[in-house]
């Protein structure tokens, strides 16, 4: 479903020299699978999520990234979203003056329009929203407030998953979704995420910790270090990491 | 009055809105205009150009009255006064619509406003362009209000400015004890448009509460000017005043000039001002695009929300919707 081959990318800050972050990353996530990416700070985890979704300031210098055979890298961020790519941000943006529901409905309809599908009707939208909010234990009043403005870290993460449930993406990238969540919130969020697992969907879960993977069980675990995958394995790899740390793998890499 | 009498960029109050340069070639309208007095050039120009209210004041004694004035090419210029009697409530809507056939429209207007003790005035100024771009490119629109607030009076104002070759909407308020002020505004400066919002509030006595929020956007070749001054006199103890001006430069080559000023002679006051001018937050734009909203729409959505925050809730629904629609049109029709 998602195939990355020898991907090289650098971050180009507005004020400062470009830095090479991804240095030949190869990865394949077949439909129906959940892959976890673990790695120490600075290994390129967030860069990977931004390169895949097309954020400004990230430049691909080599390699390929395809989604169901389509070249992702030539597409605008909104076109990638319409294909079904969804990023749950590590730090969701606060969008002043735009209520959550207004925003999500605009997003759903923009994607549908891009795919040549009819818009979601107001009653259908409200129904979907009620179900998603209940699943994530979100106070419906919160959905009338400006997106993420004044929300706590945990609320923002919940809102990311709410958007995910509403948009029903084909491929999800979860960037440190566990950070800022207490254990109860983590369970709620993980249940939301698991509800979207299915044979036609794929997922990349980026995390520092095993904790999240107790709740969102991965099919494969990859260790990212210095911009490359240095080790891949089954779920047991995450447990091993938890026990003995990254060092052993970094040396091997 | 002669061209040389008009303020130019050498004059501090007009340094970003060079009236003399803009009026060059329009000397004809200055003939017979009285000399400029302490209130500045707008009152003299408006007085010479028209007297739409007639010689007697617009006198509001009953509560809840709404007055609407239109200033178009047909009756170029207005000069008049408004008095809201003690305890009355009124809404004054001033539309500065550049329209009509003149190639170089010139629309000066001036009002002297008194809000008596305990009275309330809501004032909405809509400076919009409903004419071929060529005429707006040449139009000069000047508006000034001099407002006197009695004890415990309430004055709320909202101004929408779309600019012209030169448009200036100026207000000076003299606030007495316990007066409540709100003075918000939105300006939209596209190419070849200059919109200047200048204001001055004198907090003459104790306990005046003032809130000002002006939001503006400018595109390439457009220019926004904000000059705001809060003066707190020695007697203005317990003044509570906040001024904010925030501008977004939507394109390279857009210009915004701002001068927020506080001048305080009382020692027990809470006064603050904030002023920002910057670009759209690209991280926010990316967030929206990641959710599938195309770039242009994402920018419009964020910009719209930014501007709408300055539109007060006290405005009548129809007026609110009209302002909102003008903002949408501006965001949507301008590439």
XYZ file of C-alpha atoms in Angstrom:
588
model
C 0.000 0.000 0.000
C 2.704 2.449 1.066
C 6.155 1.856 -0.407
C 9.226 3.883 0.367
C 12.444 3.113 -1.453
C 15.801 4.543 -0.528
C 14.180 7.812 0.543
C 16.500 10.736 1.169
C 15.147 13.998 2.504
C 16.373 17.138 4.142
C 14.786 19.806 6.209
C 15.241 23.311 4.826
C 14.641 25.837 7.591
C 13.857 29.428 6.600
C 16.766 30.639 8.640
C 19.643 28.249 8.486
C 21.335 25.586 6.442
C 19.542 22.503 5.146
C 20.097 19.310 7.105
C 19.934 15.791 5.734
C 17.524 13.805 7.922
C 16.378 10.766 5.974
C 19.290 8.868 4.526
C 18.031 6.009 2.462
C 14.881 4.907 4.197
C 13.069 1.909 2.736
C 9.796 0.602 4.056
C 6.704 -1.177 2.772
C 3.384 -1.228 4.602
C 0.900 -3.609 2.921
C -2.836 -2.975 3.124
C -4.355 -4.280 6.334
C -1.175 -3.896 8.393
C -0.112 -1.637 11.207
C 3.576 -0.827 11.358
C 5.304 0.918 14.209
C 8.298 3.178 13.813
C 10.379 3.577 16.921
C 13.577 5.437 17.388
C 15.448 7.906 19.516
C 15.021 11.672 19.286
C 16.387 13.109 16.077
C 16.289 9.823 14.199
C 13.885 11.269 11.613
C 10.486 10.016 12.820
C 8.621 13.300 12.488
C 10.479 14.200 9.317
C 9.180 10.980 7.799
C 5.609 11.933 8.639
C 6.040 15.402 7.143
C 7.777 14.159 4.000
C 4.955 11.695 3.389
C 2.287 14.369 3.821
C 4.118 17.064 1.866
C 4.907 19.734 4.420
C 6.736 22.847 3.254
C 10.348 23.063 4.326
C 11.035 19.376 3.674
C 12.792 18.464 0.477
C 13.130 14.992 -0.956
C 16.547 14.605 -2.530
C 16.341 10.992 -3.598
C 14.332 7.808 -3.615
C 10.625 7.214 -4.115
C 7.437 7.119 -2.095
C 4.325 5.605 -3.619
C 0.833 5.048 -2.287
C -1.044 2.297 -4.099
C 1.372 2.746 -6.946
C 0.893 6.522 -7.206
C 3.864 8.813 -6.782
C 3.120 10.649 -3.550
C 5.958 13.097 -3.797
C 4.612 14.921 -6.845
C 1.267 15.632 -5.174
C 0.106 18.649 -3.168
C -0.693 17.933 0.498
C -4.454 18.199 -0.149
C -4.203 15.722 -3.034
C -2.414 13.241 -0.768
C -5.166 13.740 1.803
C -7.798 13.047 -0.855
C -6.005 9.794 -1.680
C -6.574 8.847 1.917
C -3.444 9.882 3.775
C -4.058 11.239 7.260
C -1.528 12.546 9.743
C -2.366 12.717 13.405
C -0.047 15.567 14.332
C 2.355 15.428 17.232
C 1.524 19.076 17.874
C -1.892 19.842 16.404
C -2.251 23.463 15.295
C -4.634 25.881 16.940
C -6.878 27.422 14.299
C -8.478 30.542 15.770
C -12.026 31.337 14.808
C -12.758 28.072 12.988
C -15.077 25.792 14.984
C -14.117 22.115 15.018
C -17.266 20.908 13.252
C -17.109 23.600 10.569
C -13.545 22.648 9.871
C -14.084 18.901 9.771
C -17.077 19.240 7.503
C -15.109 21.483 5.149
C -12.305 18.920 5.132
C -14.629 15.986 4.453
C -16.345 17.812 1.629
C -13.107 19.028 0.099
C -11.837 15.448 -0.014
C -15.102 14.162 -1.421
C -15.109 16.856 -4.063
C -11.547 15.968 -5.056
C -12.624 12.327 -5.437
C -15.767 13.248 -7.364
C -18.067 12.107 -4.555
C -21.162 13.953 -3.324
C -20.910 16.147 -0.217
C -21.889 14.804 3.176
C -25.357 16.030 4.113
C -25.866 18.028 7.294
C -27.920 15.307 9.074
C -25.435 12.592 8.081
C -22.569 14.720 9.258
C -24.198 15.356 12.631
C -24.937 11.674 13.054
C -21.344 10.687 12.284
C -20.062 13.395 14.591
C -22.233 12.258 17.486
C -21.019 8.691 17.123
C -17.357 9.684 16.863
C -17.560 12.069 19.815
C -19.250 9.442 21.987
C -16.645 6.839 21.078
C -13.859 9.193 22.132
C -15.724 10.591 25.139
C -15.566 14.101 23.715
C -17.970 16.686 25.087
C -20.075 17.772 22.065
C -19.781 21.384 23.243
C -16.068 21.183 22.536
C -16.806 20.604 18.867
C -18.389 24.037 18.611
C -15.277 25.751 19.859
C -12.435 26.982 17.647
C -10.202 24.105 16.633
C -7.703 23.279 19.368
C -7.699 26.821 20.763
C -7.187 26.561 24.497
C -7.483 22.777 24.426
C -5.204 20.707 26.629
C -2.592 18.451 25.054
C -4.780 15.423 25.664
C -7.861 17.118 24.230
C -5.952 18.018 21.100
C -4.886 14.408 20.607
C -8.447 13.221 21.083
C -9.561 15.772 18.509
C -7.036 14.384 16.051
C -8.577 10.946 16.385
C -12.063 12.448 16.171
C -11.086 13.961 12.829
C -9.678 10.610 11.775
C -12.925 8.811 12.585
C -14.876 11.415 10.655
C -12.636 11.496 7.607
C -12.108 7.708 7.530
C -8.729 7.819 5.846
C -7.208 4.837 4.043
C -3.788 5.306 5.568
C -3.049 6.812 8.944
C 0.195 8.160 10.308
C 0.110 8.624 14.067
C 2.960 10.867 15.172
C 3.527 10.430 18.905
C -0.179 10.269 19.525
C 0.499 8.924 23.018
C 2.341 12.020 24.218
C 0.205 14.175 26.470
C -2.260 11.376 27.199
C -2.886 9.796 30.553
C -3.540 6.074 30.645
C -7.331 6.345 30.502
C -7.222 8.772 27.588
C -4.700 6.516 25.886
C -7.134 3.611 26.046
C -9.964 5.697 24.619
C -7.785 6.999 21.815
C -6.432 3.532 21.014
C -9.957 2.144 20.803
C -10.790 4.891 18.340
C -7.762 4.066 16.260
C -8.413 0.326 16.371
C -11.934 0.908 15.114
C -10.392 2.010 11.840
C -8.217 -1.041 11.385
C -9.287 -3.164 8.485
C -8.118 -5.116 5.468
C -8.176 -2.086 3.167
C -6.410 0.293 5.513
C -2.840 0.756 6.597
C -1.222 2.541 9.497
C 2.138 3.855 10.573
C 2.456 4.414 14.304
C 5.369 6.591 15.296
C 6.241 6.405 18.959
C 8.996 6.479 21.513
C 7.379 4.033 23.818
C 6.022 0.540 23.939
C 3.051 1.828 25.955
C 0.962 2.835 22.938
C 1.725 -0.471 21.214
C 0.111 -2.363 24.091
C -3.130 -0.838 22.887
C -2.544 -0.548 19.162
C -0.887 -3.858 18.357
C 1.500 -3.565 15.434
C 2.116 -6.227 12.794
C 5.673 -5.033 12.299
C 8.064 -2.861 14.262
C 10.876 -0.875 12.662
C 13.694 0.895 14.416
C 14.702 4.168 12.842
C 18.128 5.544 13.527
C 19.964 8.367 11.784
C 17.479 8.445 8.952
C 17.412 4.732 8.134
C 15.583 1.619 9.267
C 18.227 -0.328 11.135
C 16.146 -3.220 12.350
C 12.723 -4.659 11.622
C 10.803 -7.346 13.403
C 7.530 -8.420 14.922
C 5.817 -6.912 17.962
C 8.407 -8.581 20.197
C 10.979 -6.085 18.923
C 9.174 -3.268 20.718
C 9.226 -5.246 23.956
C 12.901 -5.929 23.549
C 13.502 -2.206 23.046
C 11.528 -1.407 26.149
C 13.748 -3.775 28.137
C 17.180 -3.030 26.807
C 16.964 0.342 25.085
C 18.000 1.526 21.666
C 21.769 1.283 22.037
C 22.188 -2.305 20.977
C 20.397 -1.593 17.683
C 22.092 1.679 17.005
C 25.484 0.011 17.164
C 24.246 -2.695 14.863
C 23.023 -0.002 12.443
C -8.094 76.280 0.388
C -5.282 75.415 -1.936
C -3.533 72.162 -2.633
C -0.551 73.324 -0.640
C -2.745 73.703 2.460
C -3.513 69.987 2.561
C -1.386 67.777 4.778
C 1.294 65.730 3.054
C 3.608 62.993 4.258
C 5.572 65.668 6.078
C 2.684 66.070 8.476
C 2.879 63.550 11.322
C -0.848 62.749 11.351
C -0.902 62.104 7.606
C 2.585 60.752 7.027
C 1.347 57.472 5.559
C -1.667 58.971 3.806
C -0.409 61.767 1.657
C -3.594 63.709 1.000
C -1.881 66.480 -0.897
C -0.329 64.079 -3.380
C -3.614 62.188 -3.795
C -5.557 65.398 -4.450
C -3.176 66.717 -7.071
C -5.229 67.358 -10.177
C -8.390 67.807 -8.119
C -7.712 71.415 -7.212
C -11.148 72.351 -8.525
C -12.911 70.941 -5.506
C -10.767 73.008 -3.171
C -11.941 76.316 -4.546
C -14.227 77.978 -2.072
C -13.377 75.550 0.700
C -12.763 77.186 4.060
C -9.386 77.117 5.700
C -8.389 74.053 7.685
C -9.076 74.411 11.390
C -7.885 72.429 14.388
C -10.073 69.474 13.488
C -8.104 68.909 10.336
C -8.883 69.024 6.657
C -11.798 66.580 6.518
C -14.340 68.819 8.227
C -13.560 71.764 5.972
C -13.737 69.607 2.844
C -16.969 67.936 3.938
C -18.551 71.245 4.796
C -17.794 72.605 1.369
C -18.984 69.501 -0.433
C -22.373 68.955 1.056
C -24.770 69.159 3.922
C -26.914 66.108 3.681
C -28.388 66.269 7.162
C -29.504 69.799 6.600
C -28.781 72.596 8.979
C -30.493 70.993 11.968
C -28.988 68.170 13.881
C -30.063 64.567 13.710
C -31.634 64.526 17.123
C -32.443 61.205 18.718
C -34.557 61.255 21.828
C -36.430 57.981 21.516
C -34.725 54.693 22.222
C -33.854 52.102 19.601
C -33.819 54.280 16.526
C -31.742 53.401 13.495
C -30.489 55.956 11.049
C -28.826 55.216 7.840
C -26.899 57.559 5.657
C -25.541 56.840 2.236
C -22.811 58.861 0.783
C -22.571 58.336 -2.910
C -21.586 60.340 -5.890
C -25.116 61.731 -6.096
C -24.795 63.664 -2.869
C -21.084 63.889 -2.545
C -20.041 64.690 0.934
C -21.925 65.058 4.157
C -21.491 67.378 7.007
C -23.732 67.152 9.970
C -24.229 66.480 13.588
C -25.881 63.794 15.623
C -27.084 64.042 19.153
C -28.320 61.112 21.161
C -30.291 62.421 24.139
C -29.818 61.131 27.659
C -31.048 57.588 28.012
C -31.758 57.104 24.295
C -30.253 54.403 22.127
C -29.487 54.832 18.461
C -27.719 53.120 15.627
C -26.046 55.159 12.952
C -24.958 53.437 9.771
C -22.754 55.400 7.436
C -22.160 53.932 4.023
C -19.347 55.402 2.081
C -20.120 53.834 -1.229
C -18.072 55.003 -4.102
C -20.418 54.764 -7.046
C -21.706 56.937 -9.819
C -20.193 58.271 -12.935
C -17.423 60.603 -11.939
C -14.048 59.384 -13.029
C -12.368 60.644 -9.903
C -14.876 60.429 -7.088
C -14.204 62.541 -4.033
C -16.291 61.775 -0.949
C -15.567 63.718 2.206
C -17.875 63.367 5.185
C -17.791 64.674 8.698
C -20.043 64.240 11.680
C -20.042 65.794 15.076
C -21.605 63.375 17.495
C -22.761 63.867 21.036
C -23.876 60.991 23.170
C -25.474 62.384 26.300
C -25.107 60.823 29.761
C -26.364 57.268 29.882
C -27.183 57.229 26.165
C -25.931 54.609 23.733
C -24.807 55.008 20.150
C -23.834 52.186 17.843
C -22.054 53.473 14.782
C -21.223 51.356 11.774
C -19.203 52.697 8.903
C -19.052 50.662 5.719
C -16.592 51.961 3.204
C -17.002 49.747 0.193
C -16.437 49.865 -3.483
C -19.296 49.046 -5.797
C -17.999 50.349 -9.046
C -15.540 49.562 -11.798
C -12.046 49.186 -10.440
C -10.822 52.159 -12.453
C -12.970 54.557 -10.462
C -12.015 53.111 -7.094
C -8.422 53.382 -8.234
C -8.945 57.132 -8.431
C -11.426 57.704 -5.596
C -10.633 59.637 -2.464
C -12.830 58.855 0.504
C -12.461 60.780 3.744
C -14.585 60.320 6.825
C -14.234 61.808 10.246
C -16.313 61.735 13.379
C -15.712 63.849 16.429
C -17.505 62.198 19.305
C -18.281 63.537 22.738
C -19.420 61.049 25.355
C -21.282 62.128 28.468
C -21.056 60.387 31.834
C -21.793 56.704 31.575
C -22.487 56.936 27.849
C -21.816 53.970 25.601
C -20.263 54.281 22.187
C -19.671 51.221 20.051
C -18.263 51.499 16.598
C -17.373 49.152 13.807
C -15.698 50.206 10.587
C -15.196 48.170 7.453
C -12.762 49.703 5.012
C -12.005 48.418 1.552
C -9.874 51.381 0.597
C -9.633 53.503 -2.493
C -6.829 55.485 -4.037
C -6.865 57.016 -0.612
C -9.437 56.259 2.035
C -9.194 57.508 5.580
C -11.694 56.859 8.303
C -10.896 58.877 11.333
C -12.554 59.172 14.697
C -11.717 61.136 17.795
C -13.564 60.504 20.990
C -13.675 62.586 24.105
C -14.865 60.315 26.900
C -16.327 61.459 30.152
C -16.604 59.615 33.462
C -17.562 55.974 33.264
C -18.069 55.971 29.508
C -17.866 52.633 27.720
C -16.191 52.452 24.333
C -15.688 49.769 21.784
C -14.073 50.679 18.505
C -13.410 47.795 16.180
C -12.544 47.673 12.549
C -11.593 45.500 9.612
C -9.715 46.657 6.564
C -9.151 44.867 3.297
C -6.424 46.353 1.141
C -6.074 44.846 -2.294
C -3.848 46.156 -5.079
C -4.015 49.942 -5.565
C -6.060 50.375 -2.412
C -5.045 52.517 0.494
C -7.072 52.304 3.671
C -6.228 54.358 6.725
C -7.944 53.897 10.074
C -6.992 56.604 12.485
C -8.430 57.023 15.942
C -7.876 58.942 19.090
C -9.570 58.515 22.432
C -9.196 61.072 25.173
C -9.976 59.582 28.573
C -10.930 62.795 30.242
C -12.395 61.560 33.508
C -12.307 58.522 35.745
C -13.481 55.011 35.035
C -13.616 54.979 31.247
C -13.534 51.513 29.713
C -12.181 51.261 26.177
C -11.655 48.285 23.898
C -10.285 48.553 20.406
C -9.587 45.696 18.017
C -8.662 46.379 14.423
C -7.779 43.555 12.067
C -6.562 44.075 8.543
C -5.280 42.247 5.526
C -3.274 43.501 2.586
C -2.326 42.009 -0.740
C 0.425 42.971 -3.133
C 0.185 46.671 -3.933
C -2.324 47.284 -1.149
C -1.606 49.442 1.843
C -3.167 49.485 5.288
C -2.588 52.195 7.864
C -3.532 52.043 11.512
C -2.937 54.969 13.817
C -4.428 54.654 17.245
C -3.917 56.853 20.227
C -5.180 56.572 23.765
C -4.686 59.698 25.790
C -5.380 59.413 29.510
C -5.570 62.755 31.231
C -4.615 63.316 34.839
C -8.242 62.972 35.899
C -8.609 59.711 34.015
C -7.958 57.441 37.003
C -9.142 53.838 36.772
C -9.107 53.997 33.012
C -9.227 50.487 31.606
C -8.144 50.577 27.987
C -6.872 47.993 25.541
C -5.878 48.573 21.971
C -4.997 45.859 19.496
C -4.144 46.025 15.828
C -3.243 42.867 13.960
C -2.509 42.702 10.280
C -1.798 39.929 7.847
C 0.356 40.574 4.827
C -1.050 38.029 2.429
C 1.427 38.556 -0.355
C 4.850 39.923 -0.888
C 4.590 43.604 -1.735
C 1.713 44.222 0.668
C 2.228 47.114 3.077
C 0.954 47.842 6.546
C 1.947 50.820 8.659
C 0.935 51.072 12.262
C 1.392 53.534 15.052
C -0.233 52.579 18.332
C 0.282 55.209 21.002
C -0.449 55.496 24.686
C -0.061 58.825 26.439
C -0.889 58.568 30.108
C -0.939 61.262 32.774
C -2.932 59.402 35.430
C -1.182 56.979 37.759
C -3.852 54.382 38.459
C -4.797 52.950 35.097
C -4.715 49.676 33.204
C -3.714 50.411 29.635
C -2.296 48.045 27.084
C -1.681 47.945 23.401
C -0.659 45.182 21.074
C 0.352 45.457 17.479
C 1.331 42.712 15.077
C 1.852 42.472 11.354
C 2.906 39.217 9.812
C 2.152 36.499 7.388
C -0.254 33.631 7.577
C 1.058 30.833 9.727
C 2.234 28.293 7.164
C 1.997 25.525 9.742
C -1.684 26.278 10.151
C -2.139 26.325 6.379
C -0.420 22.957 6.146
C -2.628 21.535 8.870
C -5.737 22.421 6.855
C -4.243 21.138 3.613
C -3.311 17.850 5.283
C -6.998 17.463 6.015
C -7.783 17.913 2.336
C -8.619 21.603 2.119
C -6.965 23.119 -0.962
C -4.315 25.753 -0.439
C -6.369 28.760 -1.572
C -9.349 27.747 0.525
C -7.172 26.989 3.531
C -5.698 30.467 3.391
C -9.103 32.066 2.945
C -10.514 30.071 5.856
C -7.788 31.163 8.264
C -7.847 34.759 7.053
C -11.621 34.922 7.290
C -11.597 33.668 10.852
C -8.885 36.156 11.730
C -10.973 39.051 10.406
C -14.279 37.865 11.800
C -12.916 38.028 15.329
C -13.025 41.814 15.064
C -16.685 41.964 14.070
C -18.708 42.672 17.178
C -21.703 40.622 18.189
C -23.830 43.681 18.956
C -24.319 44.384 15.303
C -27.746 43.606 13.895
C -27.813 40.241 12.149
C -28.404 41.736 8.697
C -25.521 44.126 9.026
C -23.289 41.396 10.391
C -24.161 39.188 7.435
C -23.481 42.022 5.032
C -20.022 42.630 6.477
C -19.305 38.919 6.454
C -20.389 38.693 2.823
C -18.127 41.563 1.846
C -15.184 39.841 3.499
C -16.025 36.584 1.731
C -16.309 38.364 -1.582
C -12.965 40.006 -1.029
C -11.305 36.731 -0.079
C -12.948 34.796 -2.865
C -12.820 37.113 -5.800
C -9.291 38.298 -5.368
C -6.813 35.709 -6.539
